[in-house]
Coordinates of C-alpha atoms in Angstrom, one line a residue:
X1446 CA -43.4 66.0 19.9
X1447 CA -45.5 68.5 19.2
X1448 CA -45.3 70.3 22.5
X1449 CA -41.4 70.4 21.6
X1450 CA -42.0 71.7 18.3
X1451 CA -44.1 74.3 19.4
X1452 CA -41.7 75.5 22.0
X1453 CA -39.1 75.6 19.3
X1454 CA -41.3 77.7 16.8
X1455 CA -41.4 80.6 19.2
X1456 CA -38.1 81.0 20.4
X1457 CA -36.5 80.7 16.9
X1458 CA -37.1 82.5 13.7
X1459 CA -39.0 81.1 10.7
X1460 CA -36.1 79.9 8.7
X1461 CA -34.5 78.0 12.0
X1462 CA -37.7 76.3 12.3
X1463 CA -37.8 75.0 9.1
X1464 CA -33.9 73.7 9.3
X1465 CA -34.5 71.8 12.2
X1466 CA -37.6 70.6 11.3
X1467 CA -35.5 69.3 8.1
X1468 CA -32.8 68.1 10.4
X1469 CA -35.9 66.2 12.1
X1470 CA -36.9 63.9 9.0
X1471 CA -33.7 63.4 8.5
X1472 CA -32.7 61.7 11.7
X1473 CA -35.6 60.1 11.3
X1474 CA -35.5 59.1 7.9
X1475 CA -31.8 57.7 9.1
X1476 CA -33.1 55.7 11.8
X1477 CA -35.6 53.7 9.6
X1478 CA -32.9 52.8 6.9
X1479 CA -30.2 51.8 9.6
X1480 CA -31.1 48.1 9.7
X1481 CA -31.5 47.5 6.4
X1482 CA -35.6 47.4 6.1
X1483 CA -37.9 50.1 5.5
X1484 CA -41.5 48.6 6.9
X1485 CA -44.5 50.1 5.4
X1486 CA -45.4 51.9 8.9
X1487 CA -41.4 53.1 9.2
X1488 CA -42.5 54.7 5.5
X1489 CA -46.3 56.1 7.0
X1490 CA -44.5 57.4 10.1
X1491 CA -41.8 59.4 8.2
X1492 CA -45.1 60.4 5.6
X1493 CA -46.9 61.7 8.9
X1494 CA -43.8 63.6 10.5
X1495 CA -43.4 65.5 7.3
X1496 CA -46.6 66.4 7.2
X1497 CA -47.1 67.8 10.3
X1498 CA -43.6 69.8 10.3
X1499 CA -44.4 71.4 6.7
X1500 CA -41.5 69.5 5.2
X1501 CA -41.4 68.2 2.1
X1502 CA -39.8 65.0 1.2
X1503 CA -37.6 65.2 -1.4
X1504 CA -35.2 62.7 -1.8
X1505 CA -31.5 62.4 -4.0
X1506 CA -31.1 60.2 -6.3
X1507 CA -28.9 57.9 -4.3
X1508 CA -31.6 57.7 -0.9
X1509 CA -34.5 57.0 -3.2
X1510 CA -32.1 53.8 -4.4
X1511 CA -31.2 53.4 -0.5
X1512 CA -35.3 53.5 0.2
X1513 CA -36.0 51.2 -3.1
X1514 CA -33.8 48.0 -1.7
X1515 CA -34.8 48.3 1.7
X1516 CA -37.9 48.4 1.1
X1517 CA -37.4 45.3 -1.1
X1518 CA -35.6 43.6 1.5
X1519 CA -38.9 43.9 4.2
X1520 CA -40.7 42.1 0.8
X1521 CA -38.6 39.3 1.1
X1522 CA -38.5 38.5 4.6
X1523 CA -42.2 39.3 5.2
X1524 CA -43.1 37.1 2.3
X1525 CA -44.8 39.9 0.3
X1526 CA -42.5 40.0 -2.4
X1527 CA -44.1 40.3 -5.6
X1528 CA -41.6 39.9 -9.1
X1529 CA -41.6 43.2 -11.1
X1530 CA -40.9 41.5 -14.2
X1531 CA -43.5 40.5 -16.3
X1532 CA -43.9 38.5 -18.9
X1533 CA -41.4 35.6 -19.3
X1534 CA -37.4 35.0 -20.0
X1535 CA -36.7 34.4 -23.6
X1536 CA -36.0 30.2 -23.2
X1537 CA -38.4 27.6 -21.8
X1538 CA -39.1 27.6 -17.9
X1539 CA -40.3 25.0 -15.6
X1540 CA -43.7 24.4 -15.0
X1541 CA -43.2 25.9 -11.5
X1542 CA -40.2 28.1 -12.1
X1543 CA -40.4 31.8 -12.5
X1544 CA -38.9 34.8 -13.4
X1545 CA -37.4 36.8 -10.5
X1546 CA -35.7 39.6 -12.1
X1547 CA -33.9 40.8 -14.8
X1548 CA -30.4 43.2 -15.7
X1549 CA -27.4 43.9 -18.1
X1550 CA -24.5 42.1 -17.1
X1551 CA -20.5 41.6 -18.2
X1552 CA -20.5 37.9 -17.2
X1553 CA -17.3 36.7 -15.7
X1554 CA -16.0 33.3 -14.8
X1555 CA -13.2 32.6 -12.2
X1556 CA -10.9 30.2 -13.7
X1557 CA -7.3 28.7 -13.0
X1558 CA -4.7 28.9 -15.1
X1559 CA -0.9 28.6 -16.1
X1560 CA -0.8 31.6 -18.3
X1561 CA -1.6 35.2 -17.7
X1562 CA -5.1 36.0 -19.6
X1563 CA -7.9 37.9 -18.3
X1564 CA -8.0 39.9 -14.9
X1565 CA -5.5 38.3 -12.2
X1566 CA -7.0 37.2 -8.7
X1567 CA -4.2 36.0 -7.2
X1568 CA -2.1 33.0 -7.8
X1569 CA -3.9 31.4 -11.3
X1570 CA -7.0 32.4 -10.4
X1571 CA -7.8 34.6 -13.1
X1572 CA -11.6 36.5 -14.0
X1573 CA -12.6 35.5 -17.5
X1574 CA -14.8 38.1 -19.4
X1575 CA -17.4 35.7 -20.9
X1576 CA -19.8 38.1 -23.1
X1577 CA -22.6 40.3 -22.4
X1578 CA -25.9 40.1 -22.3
X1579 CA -28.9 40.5 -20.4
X1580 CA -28.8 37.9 -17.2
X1581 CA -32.5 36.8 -15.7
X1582 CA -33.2 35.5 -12.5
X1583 CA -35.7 32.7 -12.1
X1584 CA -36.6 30.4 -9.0
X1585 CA -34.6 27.3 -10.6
X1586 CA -31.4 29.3 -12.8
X1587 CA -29.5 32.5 -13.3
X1588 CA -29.3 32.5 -17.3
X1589 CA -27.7 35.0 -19.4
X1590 CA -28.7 35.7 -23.1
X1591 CA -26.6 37.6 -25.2
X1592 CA -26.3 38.6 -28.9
X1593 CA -23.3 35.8 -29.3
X1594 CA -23.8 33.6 -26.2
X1595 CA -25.9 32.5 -23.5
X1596 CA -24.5 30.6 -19.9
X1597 CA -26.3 29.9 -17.3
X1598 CA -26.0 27.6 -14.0
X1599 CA -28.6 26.8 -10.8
X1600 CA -28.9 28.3 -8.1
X1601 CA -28.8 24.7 -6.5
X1602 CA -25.2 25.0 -7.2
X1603 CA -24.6 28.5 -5.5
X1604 CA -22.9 27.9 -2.4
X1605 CA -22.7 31.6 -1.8
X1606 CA -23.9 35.1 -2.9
X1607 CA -21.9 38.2 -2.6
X1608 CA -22.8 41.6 -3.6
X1609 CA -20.2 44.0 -4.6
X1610 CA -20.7 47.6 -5.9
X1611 CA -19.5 46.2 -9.3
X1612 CA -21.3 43.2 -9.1
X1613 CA -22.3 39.9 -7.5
X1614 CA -20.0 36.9 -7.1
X1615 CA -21.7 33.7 -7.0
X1616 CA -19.6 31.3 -5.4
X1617 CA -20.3 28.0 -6.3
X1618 CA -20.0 24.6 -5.2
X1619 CA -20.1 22.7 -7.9
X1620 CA -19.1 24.2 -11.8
X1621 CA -16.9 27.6 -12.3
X1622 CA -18.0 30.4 -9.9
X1623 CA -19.2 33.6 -11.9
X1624 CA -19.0 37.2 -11.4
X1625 CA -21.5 39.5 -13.3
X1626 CA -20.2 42.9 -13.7
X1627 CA -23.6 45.5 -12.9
X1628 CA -22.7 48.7 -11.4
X1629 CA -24.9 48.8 -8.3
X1630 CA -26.5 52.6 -8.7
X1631 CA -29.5 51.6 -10.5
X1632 CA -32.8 49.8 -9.4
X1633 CA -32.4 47.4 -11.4
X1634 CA -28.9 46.1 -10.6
X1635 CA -29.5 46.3 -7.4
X1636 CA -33.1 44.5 -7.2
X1637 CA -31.1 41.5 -9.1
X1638 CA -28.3 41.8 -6.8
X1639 CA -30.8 41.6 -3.2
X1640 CA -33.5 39.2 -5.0
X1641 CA -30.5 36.5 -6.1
X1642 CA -28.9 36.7 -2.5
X1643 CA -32.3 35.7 -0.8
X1644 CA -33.2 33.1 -3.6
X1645 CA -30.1 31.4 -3.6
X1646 CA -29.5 31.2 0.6
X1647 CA -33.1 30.8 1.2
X1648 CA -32.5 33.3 4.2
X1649 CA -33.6 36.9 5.5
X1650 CA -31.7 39.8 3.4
X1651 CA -30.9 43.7 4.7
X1652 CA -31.3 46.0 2.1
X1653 CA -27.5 47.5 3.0
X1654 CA -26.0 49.1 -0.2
X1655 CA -22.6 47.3 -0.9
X1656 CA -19.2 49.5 -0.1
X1657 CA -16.4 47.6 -1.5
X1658 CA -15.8 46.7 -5.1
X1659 CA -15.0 42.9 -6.3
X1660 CA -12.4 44.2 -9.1
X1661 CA -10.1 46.7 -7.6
X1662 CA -9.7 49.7 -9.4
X1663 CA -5.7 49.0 -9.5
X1664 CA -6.3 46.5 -12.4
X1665 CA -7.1 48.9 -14.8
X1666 CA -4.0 50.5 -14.3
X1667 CA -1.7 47.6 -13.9
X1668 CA -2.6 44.3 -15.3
X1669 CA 0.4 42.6 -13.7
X1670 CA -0.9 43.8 -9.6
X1671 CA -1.3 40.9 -7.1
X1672 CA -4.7 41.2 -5.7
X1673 CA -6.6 38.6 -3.1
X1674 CA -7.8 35.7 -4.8
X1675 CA -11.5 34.2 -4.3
X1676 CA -11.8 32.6 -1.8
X1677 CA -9.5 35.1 0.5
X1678 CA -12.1 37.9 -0.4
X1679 CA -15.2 35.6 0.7
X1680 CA -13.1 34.8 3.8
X1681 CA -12.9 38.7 4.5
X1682 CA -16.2 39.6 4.1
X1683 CA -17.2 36.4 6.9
X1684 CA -15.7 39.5 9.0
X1685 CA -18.9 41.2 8.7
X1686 CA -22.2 40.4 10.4
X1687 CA -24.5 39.0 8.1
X1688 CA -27.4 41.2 10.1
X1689 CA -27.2 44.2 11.9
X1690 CA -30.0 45.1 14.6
X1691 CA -31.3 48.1 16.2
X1692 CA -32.3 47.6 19.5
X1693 CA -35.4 49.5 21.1
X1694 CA -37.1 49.5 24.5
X1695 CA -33.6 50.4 25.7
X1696 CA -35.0 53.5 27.7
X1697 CA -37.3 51.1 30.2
X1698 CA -35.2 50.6 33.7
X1699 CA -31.7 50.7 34.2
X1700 CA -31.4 49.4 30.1
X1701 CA -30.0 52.2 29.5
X1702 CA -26.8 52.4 31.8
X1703 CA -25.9 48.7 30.9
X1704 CA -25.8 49.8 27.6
X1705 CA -23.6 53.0 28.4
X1706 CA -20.8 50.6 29.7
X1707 CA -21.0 48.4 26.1
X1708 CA -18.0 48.8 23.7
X1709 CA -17.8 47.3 20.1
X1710 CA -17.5 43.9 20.0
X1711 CA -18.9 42.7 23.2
X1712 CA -20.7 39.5 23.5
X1713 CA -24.5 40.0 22.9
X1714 CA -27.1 37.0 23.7
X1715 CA -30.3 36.5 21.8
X1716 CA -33.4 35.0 23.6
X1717 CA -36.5 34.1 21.8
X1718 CA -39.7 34.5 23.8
X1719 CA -42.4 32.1 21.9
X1720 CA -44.6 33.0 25.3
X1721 CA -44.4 36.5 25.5
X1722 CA -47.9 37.4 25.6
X1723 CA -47.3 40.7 23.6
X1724 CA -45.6 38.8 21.1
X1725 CA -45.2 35.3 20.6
X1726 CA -42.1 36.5 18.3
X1727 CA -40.1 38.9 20.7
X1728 CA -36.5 38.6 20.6
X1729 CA -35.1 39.9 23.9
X1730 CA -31.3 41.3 23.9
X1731 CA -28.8 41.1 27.1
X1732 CA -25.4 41.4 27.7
X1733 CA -23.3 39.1 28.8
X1734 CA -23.6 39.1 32.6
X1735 CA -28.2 38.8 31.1
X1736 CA -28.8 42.0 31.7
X1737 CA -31.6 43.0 29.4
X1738 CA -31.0 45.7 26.9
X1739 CA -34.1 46.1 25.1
X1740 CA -36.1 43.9 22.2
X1741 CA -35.7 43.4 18.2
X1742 CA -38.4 45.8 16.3
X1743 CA -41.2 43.8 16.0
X1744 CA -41.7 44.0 12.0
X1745 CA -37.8 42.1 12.5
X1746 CA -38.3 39.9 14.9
X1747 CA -41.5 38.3 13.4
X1748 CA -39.1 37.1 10.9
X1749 CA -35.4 36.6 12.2
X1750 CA -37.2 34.7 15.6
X1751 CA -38.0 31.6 13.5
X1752 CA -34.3 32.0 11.9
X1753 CA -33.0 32.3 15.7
X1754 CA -34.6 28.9 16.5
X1755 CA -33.3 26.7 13.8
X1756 CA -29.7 28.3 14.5
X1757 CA -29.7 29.1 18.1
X1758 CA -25.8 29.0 18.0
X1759 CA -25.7 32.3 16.5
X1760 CA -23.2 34.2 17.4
X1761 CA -23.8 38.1 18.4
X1762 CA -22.3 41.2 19.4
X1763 CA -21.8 45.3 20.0
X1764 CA -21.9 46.0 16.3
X1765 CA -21.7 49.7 16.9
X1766 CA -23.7 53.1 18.2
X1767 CA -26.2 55.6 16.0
X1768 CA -25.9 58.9 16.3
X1769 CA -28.1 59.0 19.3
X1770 CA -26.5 56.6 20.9
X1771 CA -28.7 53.4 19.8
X1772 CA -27.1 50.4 20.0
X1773 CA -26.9 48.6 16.8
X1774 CA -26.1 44.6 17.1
X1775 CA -24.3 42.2 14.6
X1776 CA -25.7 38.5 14.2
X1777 CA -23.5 36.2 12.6
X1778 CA -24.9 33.2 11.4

């Protein structure tokens, strides 16, 4: 790199310089965010690049949010996760439980009935505005305490977590499901959102910001409009991997030109390696026809590998391309 950089400082003026080298962190800054995780060496790598190229890194208000969760997300899955909250909720815990997180929240409940009241969702599945209040996280509950109400539920009885840029839906199996309203461009908001998703399917999170909103921005102008119910809109977003993947190694051998002939959706097979002697972890990637493409980032694999094993039925494909031509893969599990 630095021969490259060199080369480029004296064929182009000072200010070209410093645009690509801007361009540079950028790419690179891209690449680290793509798969949802930002590892502490992705972060001392970008930190080093910078330095060296005389850029400084400045960030809008929108990538230091995009940095914040996925950062948050490696915490999770690494198991380093460490509650920002302190103190405790205001009502009595567990002797084991403890406080996750904390947010302002609209809390909504999803109910059925005869007469119009409330947001419709389709059919007589209307959204209930409950009251406001501040909602905290623990280990064991999701409560909300506001200045007229409190609710709350367990998490034992979340069948699902969603995150919306409105909100999260928790879809539950057992009581009324419940949407809290939290506009997702804060920390905070978003920390809930990420931390409740992992606490409540006990599973590896990506730090993705979400794109689509859970009340559509129709209802504010026409109470009357037909919109898809529940459970259609957890039924759509099944359409989306529930990981997406980065593969590297993919310039060793002919890697590359199997990957060249790829198009999105193609069949992709995941093969744990327990005796690689490298890495006990690895997570090899082929095609169809077991051609190898390359390997899961180590950082990922050490933690989707055991998740691989106890649902080796996972289904996986061509999720898409980065801008350099990476191939990205989609795990559905």
């Amino acid at each position: 790199m630095e021969t490259a950089i060199v080369c480029q400082r004296s064929h182009y003026p000072p200010h070209a310089f410093a645009s690509q080298s801007k361009q540079l962190v950028r790419e690179v800054f891209e690449e680290a965010l793509e798969d949802g995780i930002l590892e502490p060496r992705e972060e001392q790598q970008l930190s080093q690049l910078a330095i060296s190229l005389g850029v400084e890194l400045e960030f809008a208000k929108e990538d230091e949010l995009r940095i914040a969760v996925c950062r948050l997300a490696y915490e999770l899955d690494s198991g380093n996760f460490v509650p920002q909250d302190a103190g405790s909720a205001p009502f009595k815990m567990g002797a084991k439980e403890e406080l996750l997180a904390h947010s302002k929240v609209y809390w909504h409940e999803i109910v059925t009935l005869k007469r119009p009241a409330g947001i419709p969702l389709g059919g007589d599945n209307y959204l209930k505005e409950i009251g406001s209040g501040v909602a905290y996280l623990t280990t064991k509950q999701v409560s909300m305490v506001g200045a007229l109400q409190s609710k709350k539920f367990t998490l034992s009885s979340v069948q699902r977590v969603t995150r919306y840029t409105d909100g999260v839906l928790f879809n539950r199996s057992s009581g009324k499901s419940v949407f809290v309203k939290m506009p997702m461009d804060s920390e905070a908001p978003a920390r809930f959102a990420l931390i409740a998703e992992h606490a409540c399917s006990g599973e590896p999170v990506l730090g993705f910001m979400p794109s689509a909103a859970f009340i559509p921005k129709s209802v504010a102008v026409d109470a009357s409009a037909t919109v898809p119910n529940q459970s259609q809109r957890i039924q759509q977003s099944d359409a989306d991997p529930r990981y997406t993947f980065r593969v590297v190694g993919d310039f060793v051998g002919n890697r590359e030109s199997y990957i060249r002939k790829l198009r999105t959706g193609d069949p992709i097979v995941l093969v744990r390696e327990p005796t690689n002697e490298h890495d006990p972890h690895a997570v090899a990637v082929y095609d169809s026809a077991r051609h190898q493409l390359g390997y899961l980032k180590r950082d990922v694999a050490y933690w989707f590998s055991p998740l691989l094993g106890r649902k080796p039925d996972a289904k996986a494909q061509v999720h898409c391309f980065s801008s350099e031509g990476s191939l990205i893969v989609g795990v559905y599990v």
